[in-house]
Amino acid sequence: MSTIGVGIIGGSPGGWASISHIPALMALPDFTLRAVSTSRRESAEAAVREFGVEAAFDNHAALLAHPGIDIVVVAVKVPHHRELISAAIEAGKTVYSEWPLALNLADATELTQRADAAGVRTAIGLQGRYHPELRYVRDLIQDGRIGRVIGTSLVASGMVWNGQTTKAHTYWYDETQGATPLSGAALHAIDALNVTLGEFDHLSANLVRGRREVTVTDDGNTIVPVTAPDQISVIGTLQNGAAASVFYRGGASRGDNFRWEINGTDGDIVLTAPWGNIQVTDLTLQAGFGEDATVSKLEVPAEYSAGIPDGLVGPARNVAALYTHLGRDLREGTRTAPDFTYAHTRHQLMNAIVNSSRQTASSSADLAR
């Protein structure tokens, strides 16, 4: 296989793909961005001017028909995933979908089964695991540097789900649109926790709507109801026996916006960040071992940045690492990048969190009677 041709559905300037996928692809020698498609001719032409892409279309069918495309990236709002991913599967393309894979577990199941039946390779945009700091942390834990992991706590902010928004982003607050604090910031972080420490053996959850309405500042300060819970609490026990707790709040805190502690019998690891969304922020790693009285900053060896080209910053860094793994998988027949089958397990986890919260609410109602 020569360079791998990529087409992005949802490649408008200023969109998510423009700050993550496109810089990553331009920095990776094994990939070539061959086409983008957008919903309007004007934005397609703007993509040609800004990115120098070979071809741009105002419909996804034309992109799927492009002969030089091996991977189709679906980087649009979640309600459109089912249609666009299905079309890419039918076209026989490798599909890289942004997370969440679908609006609900039923659609995620259907898309996973379609891809499997068609023999199509897939990838899901859960790139938080590729932080160099997390790669290093996994090795530190495996090497026994903090002894046996006995507990972990992660407290962070969803950042964008605050009391004000713009008209273009009101969908973030709508539980039916697939871009909620739970499906977005919280699940990215929980996935990174699971990849680092292991899956939940059991859990309980509480989902609360702390904000009942949001002000749309560019639409005459219109008030829009909030239907998505913006206070996410998950506690449980991991399969290794460690206690785990995760709390995500909508909006930003005047205190810390991301703090994750991993506590062991012989050491502690602390990961912090200025931004609460682990998949896009930079992490600072601190640790203390043995007789250390406090944690101190721990430098990450250079080899843990493998797959991340020099000069990439922000969201593009971990996306580039995911592409590196996907490219190797396609060349060597391996399966190291998270795929739709894995995404399906994350949807199952999300369902378990929602169902547990409903049970919590029901139990609380019974106690109040």
mmCIF file of C-alpha atoms in Angstrom:
data_model
loop_
_atom_site.group_PDB
_atom_site.id
_atom_site.type_symbol
_atom_site.label_atom_id
_atom_site.label_comp_id
_atom_site.label_asym_id
_atom_site.label_seq_id
_atom_site.Cartn_x
_atom_site.Cartn_y
_atom_site.Cartn_z
ATOM 1 C CA MET A 1 0.000 0.000 0.000
ATOM 2 C CA SER A 2 1.318 3.468 -0.924
ATOM 3 C CA THR A 3 0.167 6.516 0.993
ATOM 4 C CA ILE A 4 -3.300 6.066 2.453
ATOM 5 C CA GLY A 5 -5.900 8.364 0.916
ATOM 6 C CA VAL A 6 -8.338 10.019 3.308
ATOM 7 C CA GLY A 7 -11.631 11.800 2.684
ATOM 8 C CA ILE A 8 -13.356 13.776 5.422
ATOM 9 C CA ILE A 9 -17.113 14.210 5.600
ATOM 10 C CA GLY A 10 -17.478 17.396 7.616
ATOM 11 C CA GLY A 11 -14.285 19.158 6.570
ATOM 12 C CA SER A 12 -15.421 22.771 6.775
ATOM 13 C CA PRO A 13 -12.881 25.411 7.882
ATOM 14 C CA GLY A 14 -13.382 26.147 11.557
ATOM 15 C CA GLY A 15 -14.936 22.764 12.312
ATOM 16 C CA TRP A 16 -13.552 19.976 14.498
ATOM 17 C CA ALA A 17 -11.811 18.234 11.608
ATOM 18 C CA SER A 18 -9.975 21.446 10.681
ATOM 19 C CA ILE A 19 -8.189 21.600 14.050
ATOM 20 C CA SER A 20 -7.630 17.874 14.571
ATOM 21 C CA HIS A 21 -7.779 15.549 11.559
ATOM 22 C CA ILE A 22 -6.445 17.894 8.905
ATOM 23 C CA PRO A 23 -3.304 19.075 10.775
ATOM 24 C CA ALA A 24 -2.625 15.471 11.797
ATOM 25 C CA LEU A 25 -2.926 14.150 8.255
ATOM 26 C CA MET A 26 -0.726 16.910 6.859
ATOM 27 C CA ALA A 27 1.997 15.961 9.329
ATOM 28 C CA LEU A 28 1.858 12.202 8.719
ATOM 29 C CA PRO A 29 3.851 10.983 5.687
ATOM 30 C CA ASP A 30 1.834 7.758 5.344
ATOM 31 C CA PHE A 31 -1.434 9.631 4.723
ATOM 32 C CA THR A 32 -2.758 12.014 2.081
ATOM 33 C CA LEU A 33 -5.882 14.137 2.490
ATOM 34 C CA ARG A 34 -7.536 13.717 -0.906
ATOM 35 C CA ALA A 35 -11.023 15.156 -0.466
ATOM 36 C CA VAL A 36 -13.466 16.778 1.902
ATOM 37 C CA SER A 37 -17.215 17.152 1.719
ATOM 38 C CA THR A 38 -19.389 19.727 3.426
ATOM 39 C CA SER A 39 -23.074 20.581 3.327
ATOM 40 C CA ARG A 40 -22.615 23.701 1.172
ATOM 41 C CA ARG A 41 -20.679 24.574 -1.963
ATOM 42 C CA GLU A 42 -19.280 27.717 -0.332
ATOM 43 C CA SER A 43 -17.696 25.834 2.572
ATOM 44 C CA ALA A 44 -16.357 23.174 0.204
ATOM 45 C CA GLU A 45 -14.608 25.816 -1.885
ATOM 46 C CA ALA A 46 -13.293 27.459 1.296
ATOM 47 C CA ALA A 47 -11.763 24.115 2.288
ATOM 48 C CA VAL A 48 -9.885 23.951 -1.011
ATOM 49 C CA ARG A 49 -8.465 27.430 -0.433
ATOM 50 C CA GLU A 50 -7.555 26.915 3.219
ATOM 51 C CA PHE A 51 -6.268 23.343 3.197
ATOM 52 C CA GLY A 52 -5.099 22.887 -0.387
ATOM 53 C CA VAL A 53 -7.072 19.666 -0.562
ATOM 54 C CA GLU A 54 -7.227 17.929 -3.962
ATOM 55 C CA ALA A 55 -11.018 17.852 -4.187
ATOM 56 C CA ALA A 56 -13.992 19.214 -2.265
ATOM 57 C CA PHE A 57 -17.663 18.369 -2.638
ATOM 58 C CA ASP A 58 -20.955 19.638 -1.272
ATOM 59 C CA ASN A 59 -22.319 16.096 -0.842
ATOM 60 C CA HIS A 60 -20.968 12.899 0.672
ATOM 61 C CA ALA A 61 -21.880 10.687 -2.308
ATOM 62 C CA ALA A 62 -19.316 12.409 -4.508
ATOM 63 C CA LEU A 63 -16.644 11.960 -1.866
ATOM 64 C CA LEU A 64 -17.438 8.249 -1.508
ATOM 65 C CA ALA A 65 -17.092 7.838 -5.277
ATOM 66 C CA HIS A 66 -13.609 9.393 -5.301
ATOM 67 C CA PRO A 67 -11.247 6.607 -6.449
ATOM 68 C CA GLY A 68 -8.278 7.671 -4.326
ATOM 69 C CA ILE A 69 -9.942 7.438 -0.932
ATOM 70 C CA ASP A 70 -9.156 4.501 1.340
ATOM 71 C CA ILE A 71 -10.438 5.927 4.642
ATOM 72 C CA VAL A 72 -13.626 7.937 5.084
ATOM 73 C CA VAL A 73 -13.749 10.114 8.192
ATOM 74 C CA VAL A 74 -17.196 10.993 9.529
ATOM 75 C CA ALA A 75 -16.777 14.225 11.517
ATOM 76 C CA VAL A 76 -20.292 15.648 11.632
ATOM 77 C CA LYS A 77 -23.037 15.877 14.243
ATOM 78 C CA VAL A 78 -24.044 12.537 15.728
ATOM 79 C CA PRO A 79 -27.624 12.454 14.309
ATOM 80 C CA HIS A 80 -26.089 12.135 10.816
ATOM 81 C CA HIS A 81 -23.699 9.295 11.699
ATOM 82 C CA ARG A 82 -26.022 6.402 10.935
ATOM 83 C CA GLU A 83 -26.736 7.531 7.369
ATOM 84 C CA LEU A 84 -23.188 8.558 6.487
ATOM 85 C CA ILE A 85 -21.407 5.615 8.103
ATOM 86 C CA SER A 86 -23.831 3.214 6.451
ATOM 87 C CA ALA A 87 -23.080 4.764 3.059
ATOM 88 C CA ALA A 88 -19.329 4.525 3.649
ATOM 89 C CA ILE A 89 -19.650 0.873 4.624
ATOM 90 C CA GLU A 90 -21.666 0.166 1.484
ATOM 91 C CA ALA A 91 -18.906 1.844 -0.521
ATOM 92 C CA GLY A 92 -16.399 -0.589 0.983
ATOM 93 C CA LYS A 93 -14.288 2.124 2.616
ATOM 94 C CA THR A 94 -12.468 1.947 5.921
ATOM 95 C CA VAL A 95 -14.495 4.178 8.244
ATOM 96 C CA TYR A 96 -13.143 6.431 10.994
ATOM 97 C CA SER A 97 -16.069 7.852 12.979
ATOM 98 C CA GLU A 98 -15.920 10.494 15.632
ATOM 99 C CA TRP A 99 -17.260 9.473 19.046
ATOM 100 C CA PRO A 100 -20.068 8.772 19.827
ATOM 101 C CA LEU A 101 -20.576 6.215 17.104
ATOM 102 C CA ALA A 102 -24.356 6.699 17.121
ATOM 103 C CA LEU A 103 -27.264 8.321 18.915
ATOM 104 C CA ASN A 104 -28.087 5.194 20.878
ATOM 105 C CA LEU A 105 -27.023 1.616 21.564
ATOM 106 C CA ALA A 106 -29.397 0.157 18.977
ATOM 107 C CA ASP A 107 -27.866 2.218 16.149
ATOM 108 C CA ALA A 108 -24.344 1.504 17.408
ATOM 109 C CA THR A 109 -25.137 -2.215 17.354
ATOM 110 C CA GLU A 110 -26.515 -1.983 13.817
ATOM 111 C CA LEU A 111 -23.493 -0.074 12.484
ATOM 112 C CA THR A 112 -21.053 -2.472 14.145
ATOM 113 C CA GLN A 113 -22.851 -5.460 12.675
ATOM 114 C CA ARG A 114 -22.974 -3.856 9.208
ATOM 115 C CA ALA A 115 -19.245 -3.178 9.233
ATOM 116 C CA ASP A 116 -18.474 -6.704 10.402
ATOM 117 C CA ALA A 117 -20.726 -8.258 7.755
ATOM 118 C CA ALA A 118 -19.103 -6.151 5.029
ATOM 119 C CA GLY A 119 -15.577 -6.921 6.211
ATOM 120 C CA VAL A 120 -14.888 -3.191 6.504
ATOM 121 C CA ARG A 121 -12.175 -1.942 8.856
ATOM 122 C CA THR A 122 -13.225 0.760 11.279
ATOM 123 C CA ALA A 123 -11.895 3.224 13.843
ATOM 124 C CA ILE A 124 -13.570 5.307 16.521
ATOM 125 C CA GLY A 125 -12.333 8.718 17.684
ATOM 126 C CA LEU A 126 -11.462 7.863 21.277
ATOM 127 C CA GLN A 127 -7.976 9.301 21.121
ATOM 128 C CA GLY A 128 -7.477 10.252 24.777
ATOM 129 C CA ARG A 129 -5.637 6.983 25.409
ATOM 130 C CA TYR A 130 -2.752 8.166 23.226
ATOM 131 C CA HIS A 131 -1.557 10.905 25.562
ATOM 132 C CA PRO A 132 2.183 10.264 26.095
ATOM 133 C CA GLU A 133 1.568 10.796 29.809
ATOM 134 C CA LEU A 134 -1.027 8.023 29.883
ATOM 135 C CA ARG A 135 1.185 5.648 27.918
ATOM 136 C CA TYR A 136 3.902 6.250 30.507
ATOM 137 C CA VAL A 137 1.492 5.894 33.425
ATOM 138 C CA ARG A 138 0.350 2.503 32.156
ATOM 139 C CA ASP A 139 3.951 1.283 32.131
ATOM 140 C CA LEU A 140 4.656 2.743 35.581
ATOM 141 C CA ILE A 141 1.675 0.851 36.972
ATOM 142 C CA GLN A 142 2.558 -2.362 35.131
ATOM 143 C CA ASP A 143 6.110 -2.122 36.481
ATOM 144 C CA GLY A 144 4.777 -1.861 40.030
ATOM 145 C CA ARG A 145 6.057 1.640 40.742
ATOM 146 C CA ILE A 146 3.020 2.532 42.880
ATOM 147 C CA GLY A 147 2.387 -0.971 44.154
ATOM 148 C CA ARG A 148 -1.131 -2.315 43.849
ATOM 149 C CA VAL A 149 -3.689 0.219 42.631
ATOM 150 C CA ILE A 150 -6.310 0.570 45.350
ATOM 151 C CA GLY A 151 -8.292 3.604 44.213
ATOM 152 C CA THR A 152 -8.708 6.336 41.658
ATOM 153 C CA SER A 153 -10.698 9.560 41.520
ATOM 154 C CA LEU A 154 -11.240 11.847 38.556
ATOM 155 C CA VAL A 155 -12.932 15.245 38.898
ATOM 156 C CA ALA A 156 -13.246 17.499 35.872
ATOM 157 C CA SER A 157 -15.303 20.052 33.967
ATOM 158 C CA GLY A 158 -17.089 19.639 30.650
ATOM 159 C CA MET A 159 -16.145 23.285 29.903
ATOM 160 C CA VAL A 160 -18.635 24.067 27.149
ATOM 161 C CA TRP A 161 -21.869 23.142 28.930
ATOM 162 C CA ASN A 162 -22.212 26.346 30.924
ATOM 163 C CA GLY A 163 -25.044 28.845 31.296
ATOM 164 C CA GLN A 164 -24.539 30.560 27.952
ATOM 165 C CA THR A 165 -24.106 29.328 24.401
ATOM 166 C CA THR A 166 -24.522 30.316 20.760
ATOM 167 C CA LYS A 167 -27.346 29.306 18.479
ATOM 168 C CA ALA A 168 -25.068 26.927 16.554
ATOM 169 C CA HIS A 169 -24.269 25.010 19.743
ATOM 170 C CA THR A 170 -27.647 24.655 21.439
ATOM 171 C CA TYR A 171 -27.626 20.987 20.413
ATOM 172 C CA TRP A 172 -25.030 20.367 23.148
ATOM 173 C CA TYR A 173 -27.803 20.826 25.707
ATOM 174 C CA ASP A 174 -30.324 18.526 24.007
ATOM 175 C CA GLU A 175 -30.262 14.972 25.351
ATOM 176 C CA THR A 176 -31.465 13.595 21.987
ATOM 177 C CA GLN A 177 -28.559 15.003 19.912
ATOM 178 C CA GLY A 178 -25.694 12.808 21.151
ATOM 179 C CA ALA A 179 -23.298 15.566 22.292
ATOM 180 C CA THR A 180 -24.026 15.716 26.009
ATOM 181 C CA PRO A 181 -21.663 16.008 28.993
ATOM 182 C CA LEU A 182 -22.038 12.249 29.496
ATOM 183 C CA SER A 183 -21.460 11.127 25.907
ATOM 184 C CA GLY A 184 -18.782 13.763 25.330
ATOM 185 C CA ALA A 185 -16.366 14.853 28.037
ATOM 186 C CA ALA A 186 -17.253 12.207 30.631
ATOM 187 C CA LEU A 187 -17.097 9.164 28.336
ATOM 188 C CA HIS A 188 -13.794 10.273 26.812
ATOM 189 C CA ALA A 189 -12.341 10.483 30.330
ATOM 190 C CA ILE A 190 -13.913 7.240 31.534
ATOM 191 C CA ASP A 191 -12.543 5.493 28.453
ATOM 192 C CA ALA A 192 -9.041 6.777 29.237
ATOM 193 C CA LEU A 193 -9.478 5.594 32.823
ATOM 194 C CA ASN A 194 -10.577 2.141 31.671
ATOM 195 C CA VAL A 195 -7.715 1.820 29.185
ATOM 196 C CA THR A 196 -5.254 2.809 31.916
ATOM 197 C CA LEU A 197 -6.636 0.875 34.899
ATOM 198 C CA GLY A 198 -9.150 -1.662 33.582
ATOM 199 C CA GLU A 199 -12.891 -1.964 33.119
ATOM 200 C CA PHE A 200 -15.588 -1.559 35.733
ATOM 201 C CA ASP A 201 -16.670 -4.729 37.486
ATOM 202 C CA HIS A 202 -19.751 -2.908 38.718
ATOM 203 C CA LEU A 203 -20.869 0.691 39.003
ATOM 204 C CA SER A 204 -23.600 3.031 40.129
ATOM 205 C CA ALA A 205 -24.364 6.453 38.731
ATOM 206 C CA ASN A 206 -26.297 9.642 39.287
ATOM 207 C CA LEU A 207 -27.068 12.044 36.427
ATOM 208 C CA VAL A 208 -28.460 15.441 37.424
ATOM 209 C CA ARG A 209 -29.608 18.494 35.471
ATOM 210 C CA GLY A 210 -27.944 21.234 37.474
ATOM 211 C CA ARG A 211 -28.793 23.858 34.835
ATOM 212 C CA ARG A 212 -32.387 23.848 33.664
ATOM 213 C CA GLU A 213 -31.967 26.474 30.942
ATOM 214 C CA VAL A 214 -29.268 28.137 28.839
ATOM 215 C CA THR A 215 -29.079 31.651 27.361
ATOM 216 C CA VAL A 216 -28.411 31.884 23.608
ATOM 217 C CA THR A 217 -26.282 35.023 23.448
ATOM 218 C CA ASP A 218 -26.327 35.583 19.673
ATOM 219 C CA ASP A 219 -30.090 35.145 19.367
ATOM 220 C CA GLY A 220 -31.442 37.984 21.468
ATOM 221 C CA ASN A 221 -30.580 36.223 24.732
ATOM 222 C CA THR A 222 -33.208 33.610 24.017
ATOM 223 C CA ILE A 223 -33.712 31.083 26.818
ATOM 224 C CA VAL A 224 -33.556 27.425 25.774
ATOM 225 C CA PRO A 225 -34.411 24.503 28.081
ATOM 226 C CA VAL A 226 -31.640 22.077 29.013
ATOM 227 C CA THR A 227 -32.627 18.405 28.752
ATOM 228 C CA ALA A 228 -29.174 16.789 29.088
ATOM 229 C CA PRO A 229 -27.821 16.105 32.596
ATOM 230 C CA ASP A 230 -24.766 18.255 33.255
ATOM 231 C CA GLN A 231 -23.657 16.798 36.599
ATOM 232 C CA ILE A 232 -22.284 13.275 36.061
ATOM 233 C CA SER A 233 -21.378 11.011 38.991
ATOM 234 C CA VAL A 234 -20.097 7.471 38.493
ATOM 235 C CA ILE A 235 -18.680 5.300 41.270
ATOM 236 C CA GLY A 236 -17.765 1.662 41.213
ATOM 237 C CA THR A 237 -15.157 -1.038 41.519
ATOM 238 C CA LEU A 238 -12.754 -1.911 38.719
ATOM 239 C CA GLN A 239 -12.021 -5.479 37.719
ATOM 240 C CA ASN A 240 -8.694 -5.274 39.553
ATOM 241 C CA GLY A 241 -10.532 -4.480 42.787
ATOM 242 C CA ALA A 242 -9.694 -0.781 42.880
ATOM 243 C CA ALA A 243 -12.334 1.737 43.911
ATOM 244 C CA ALA A 244 -13.110 4.319 41.229
ATOM 245 C CA SER A 245 -15.058 7.556 41.150
ATOM 246 C CA VAL A 246 -15.636 10.012 38.309
ATOM 247 C CA PHE A 247 -17.392 13.358 38.573
ATOM 248 C CA TYR A 248 -17.978 15.686 35.624
ATOM 249 C CA ARG A 249 -19.683 19.048 35.911
ATOM 250 C CA GLY A 250 -20.980 21.120 33.018
ATOM 251 C CA GLY A 251 -19.203 24.386 32.303
ATOM 252 C CA ALA A 252 -15.939 25.415 33.938
ATOM 253 C CA SER A 253 -14.814 25.648 37.543
ATOM 254 C CA ARG A 254 -13.028 28.567 39.170
ATOM 255 C CA GLY A 255 -10.860 25.889 40.733
ATOM 256 C CA ASP A 256 -9.345 22.892 38.970
ATOM 257 C CA ASN A 257 -10.897 21.787 35.683
ATOM 258 C CA PHE A 258 -9.168 18.413 35.490
ATOM 259 C CA ARG A 259 -7.592 16.376 38.255
ATOM 260 C CA TRP A 260 -7.110 12.616 38.192
ATOM 261 C CA GLU A 261 -5.457 10.750 41.045
ATOM 262 C CA ILE A 262 -4.361 7.123 40.929
ATOM 263 C CA ASN A 263 -3.496 5.800 44.372
ATOM 264 C CA GLY A 264 -1.467 2.686 45.026
ATOM 265 C CA THR A 265 -0.085 0.857 48.050
ATOM 266 C CA ASP A 266 3.370 2.326 47.403
ATOM 267 C CA GLY A 267 2.824 5.533 45.443
ATOM 268 C CA ASP A 268 0.475 8.074 43.926
ATOM 269 C CA ILE A 269 0.051 9.486 40.422
ATOM 270 C CA VAL A 270 -1.646 12.805 39.688
ATOM 271 C CA LEU A 271 -2.660 14.041 36.238
ATOM 272 C CA THR A 272 -3.893 17.602 35.823
ATOM 273 C CA ALA A 273 -4.907 19.846 32.935
ATOM 274 C CA PRO A 274 -6.207 23.390 32.416
ATOM 275 C CA TRP A 275 -9.054 22.113 30.228
ATOM 276 C CA GLY A 276 -11.514 19.437 31.281
ATOM 277 C CA ASN A 277 -11.783 17.447 28.063
ATOM 278 C CA ILE A 278 -8.992 14.871 28.208
ATOM 279 C CA GLN A 279 -9.109 14.085 24.494
ATOM 280 C CA VAL A 280 -8.047 17.591 23.483
ATOM 281 C CA THR A 281 -6.027 19.040 26.371
ATOM 282 C CA ASP A 282 -2.387 18.745 27.455
ATOM 283 C CA LEU A 283 -1.706 16.770 30.619
ATOM 284 C CA THR A 284 0.784 17.412 33.418
ATOM 285 C CA LEU A 285 2.058 14.297 35.199
ATOM 286 C CA GLN A 286 3.148 14.231 38.832
ATOM 287 C CA ALA A 287 4.014 11.239 40.979
ATOM 288 C CA GLY A 288 5.410 10.202 44.332
ATOM 289 C CA PHE A 289 6.864 6.792 45.164
ATOM 290 C CA GLY A 290 7.865 4.945 48.304
ATOM 291 C CA GLU A 291 9.171 7.356 50.942
ATOM 292 C CA ASP A 292 8.304 10.515 48.946
ATOM 293 C CA ALA A 293 6.240 12.880 51.088
ATOM 294 C CA THR A 294 4.641 14.650 48.117
ATOM 295 C CA VAL A 295 4.207 14.255 44.381
ATOM 296 C CA SER A 296 6.518 16.077 41.987
ATOM 297 C CA LYS A 297 6.516 16.619 38.249
ATOM 298 C CA LEU A 298 7.580 13.592 36.253
ATOM 299 C CA GLU A 299 9.048 14.041 32.790
ATOM 300 C CA VAL A 300 7.806 11.647 30.132
ATOM 301 C CA PRO A 301 10.535 9.869 28.129
ATOM 302 C CA ALA A 302 10.587 10.823 24.449
ATOM 303 C CA GLU A 303 9.699 7.330 23.236
ATOM 304 C CA TYR A 304 6.173 7.732 24.594
ATOM 305 C CA SER A 305 5.494 10.372 21.951
ATOM 306 C CA ALA A 306 5.986 7.853 19.160
ATOM 307 C CA GLY A 307 3.385 8.386 16.436
ATOM 308 C CA ILE A 308 3.025 12.094 17.207
ATOM 309 C CA PRO A 309 4.954 14.255 14.715
ATOM 310 C CA ASP A 310 6.955 17.176 16.090
ATOM 311 C CA GLY A 311 5.153 20.493 16.015
ATOM 312 C CA LEU A 312 1.618 19.183 16.417
ATOM 313 C CA VAL A 313 -0.289 20.784 19.262
ATOM 314 C CA GLY A 314 -3.718 20.580 20.829
ATOM 315 C CA PRO A 315 -6.344 18.159 19.486
ATOM 316 C CA ALA A 316 -4.210 17.102 16.504
ATOM 317 C CA ARG A 317 -1.547 15.410 18.638
ATOM 318 C CA ASN A 318 -3.552 12.441 19.886
ATOM 319 C CA VAL A 319 -5.569 12.196 16.659
ATOM 320 C CA ALA A 320 -2.256 11.782 14.818
ATOM 321 C CA ALA A 321 -1.312 8.950 17.174
ATOM 322 C CA LEU A 322 -4.620 7.213 16.458
ATOM 323 C CA TYR A 323 -3.995 7.558 12.712
ATOM 324 C CA THR A 324 -0.523 6.085 13.156
ATOM 325 C CA HIS A 325 -1.997 3.001 14.820
ATOM 326 C CA LEU A 326 -4.759 2.718 12.230
ATOM 327 C CA GLY A 327 -2.268 2.976 9.376
ATOM 328 C CA ARG A 328 -0.137 0.227 10.887
ATOM 329 C CA ASP A 329 -3.239 -1.915 11.360
ATOM 330 C CA LEU A 330 -4.205 -1.533 7.703
ATOM 331 C CA ARG A 331 -0.701 -2.383 6.529
ATOM 332 C CA GLU A 332 0.000 -5.271 8.891
ATOM 333 C CA GLY A 333 -3.470 -6.689 9.510
ATOM 334 C CA THR A 334 -3.319 -5.924 13.242
ATOM 335 C CA ARG A 335 -6.092 -4.409 15.353
ATOM 336 C CA THR A 336 -4.623 -1.912 17.799
ATOM 337 C CA ALA A 337 -6.697 1.203 17.103
ATOM 338 C CA PRO A 338 -10.116 1.342 18.813
ATOM 339 C CA ASP A 339 -12.772 0.224 16.338
ATOM 340 C CA PHE A 340 -16.555 -0.021 16.104
ATOM 341 C CA THR A 341 -16.610 -3.245 18.121
ATOM 342 C CA TYR A 342 -14.845 -1.390 20.903
ATOM 343 C CA ALA A 343 -17.115 1.640 20.455
ATOM 344 C CA HIS A 344 -20.066 -0.687 20.932
ATOM 345 C CA THR A 345 -18.749 -1.634 24.382
ATOM 346 C CA ARG A 346 -18.534 2.089 25.253
ATOM 347 C CA HIS A 347 -22.162 2.526 24.227
ATOM 348 C CA GLN A 348 -23.040 -0.415 26.464
ATOM 349 C CA LEU A 349 -21.148 1.270 29.300
ATOM 350 C CA MET A 350 -23.008 4.519 28.674
ATOM 351 C CA ASN A 351 -26.309 2.620 28.768
ATOM 352 C CA ALA A 352 -25.313 1.038 32.069
ATOM 353 C CA ILE A 353 -24.592 4.505 33.514
ATOM 354 C CA VAL A 354 -27.948 5.873 32.342
ATOM 355 C CA ASN A 355 -29.864 2.837 33.620
ATOM 356 C CA SER A 356 -28.088 2.984 36.984
ATOM 357 C CA SER A 357 -28.995 6.650 37.329
ATOM 358 C CA ARG A 358 -32.639 5.850 36.642
ATOM 359 C CA GLN A 359 -32.551 3.197 39.360
ATOM 360 C CA THR A 360 -30.950 5.712 41.730
ATOM 361 C CA ALA A 361 -33.703 8.217 40.972
ATOM 362 C CA SER A 362 -36.371 5.558 41.472
ATOM 363 C CA SER A 363 -34.876 4.510 44.814
ATOM 364 C CA SER A 364 -34.703 8.145 45.929
ATOM 365 C CA ALA A 365 -38.355 8.613 45.008
ATOM 366 C CA ASP A 366 -39.304 5.535 47.041
ATOM 367 C CA LEU A 367 -37.416 6.883 50.078
ATOM 368 C CA ALA A 368 -39.208 10.220 49.779
ATOM 369 C CA ARG A 369 -42.637 8.647 49.984
#
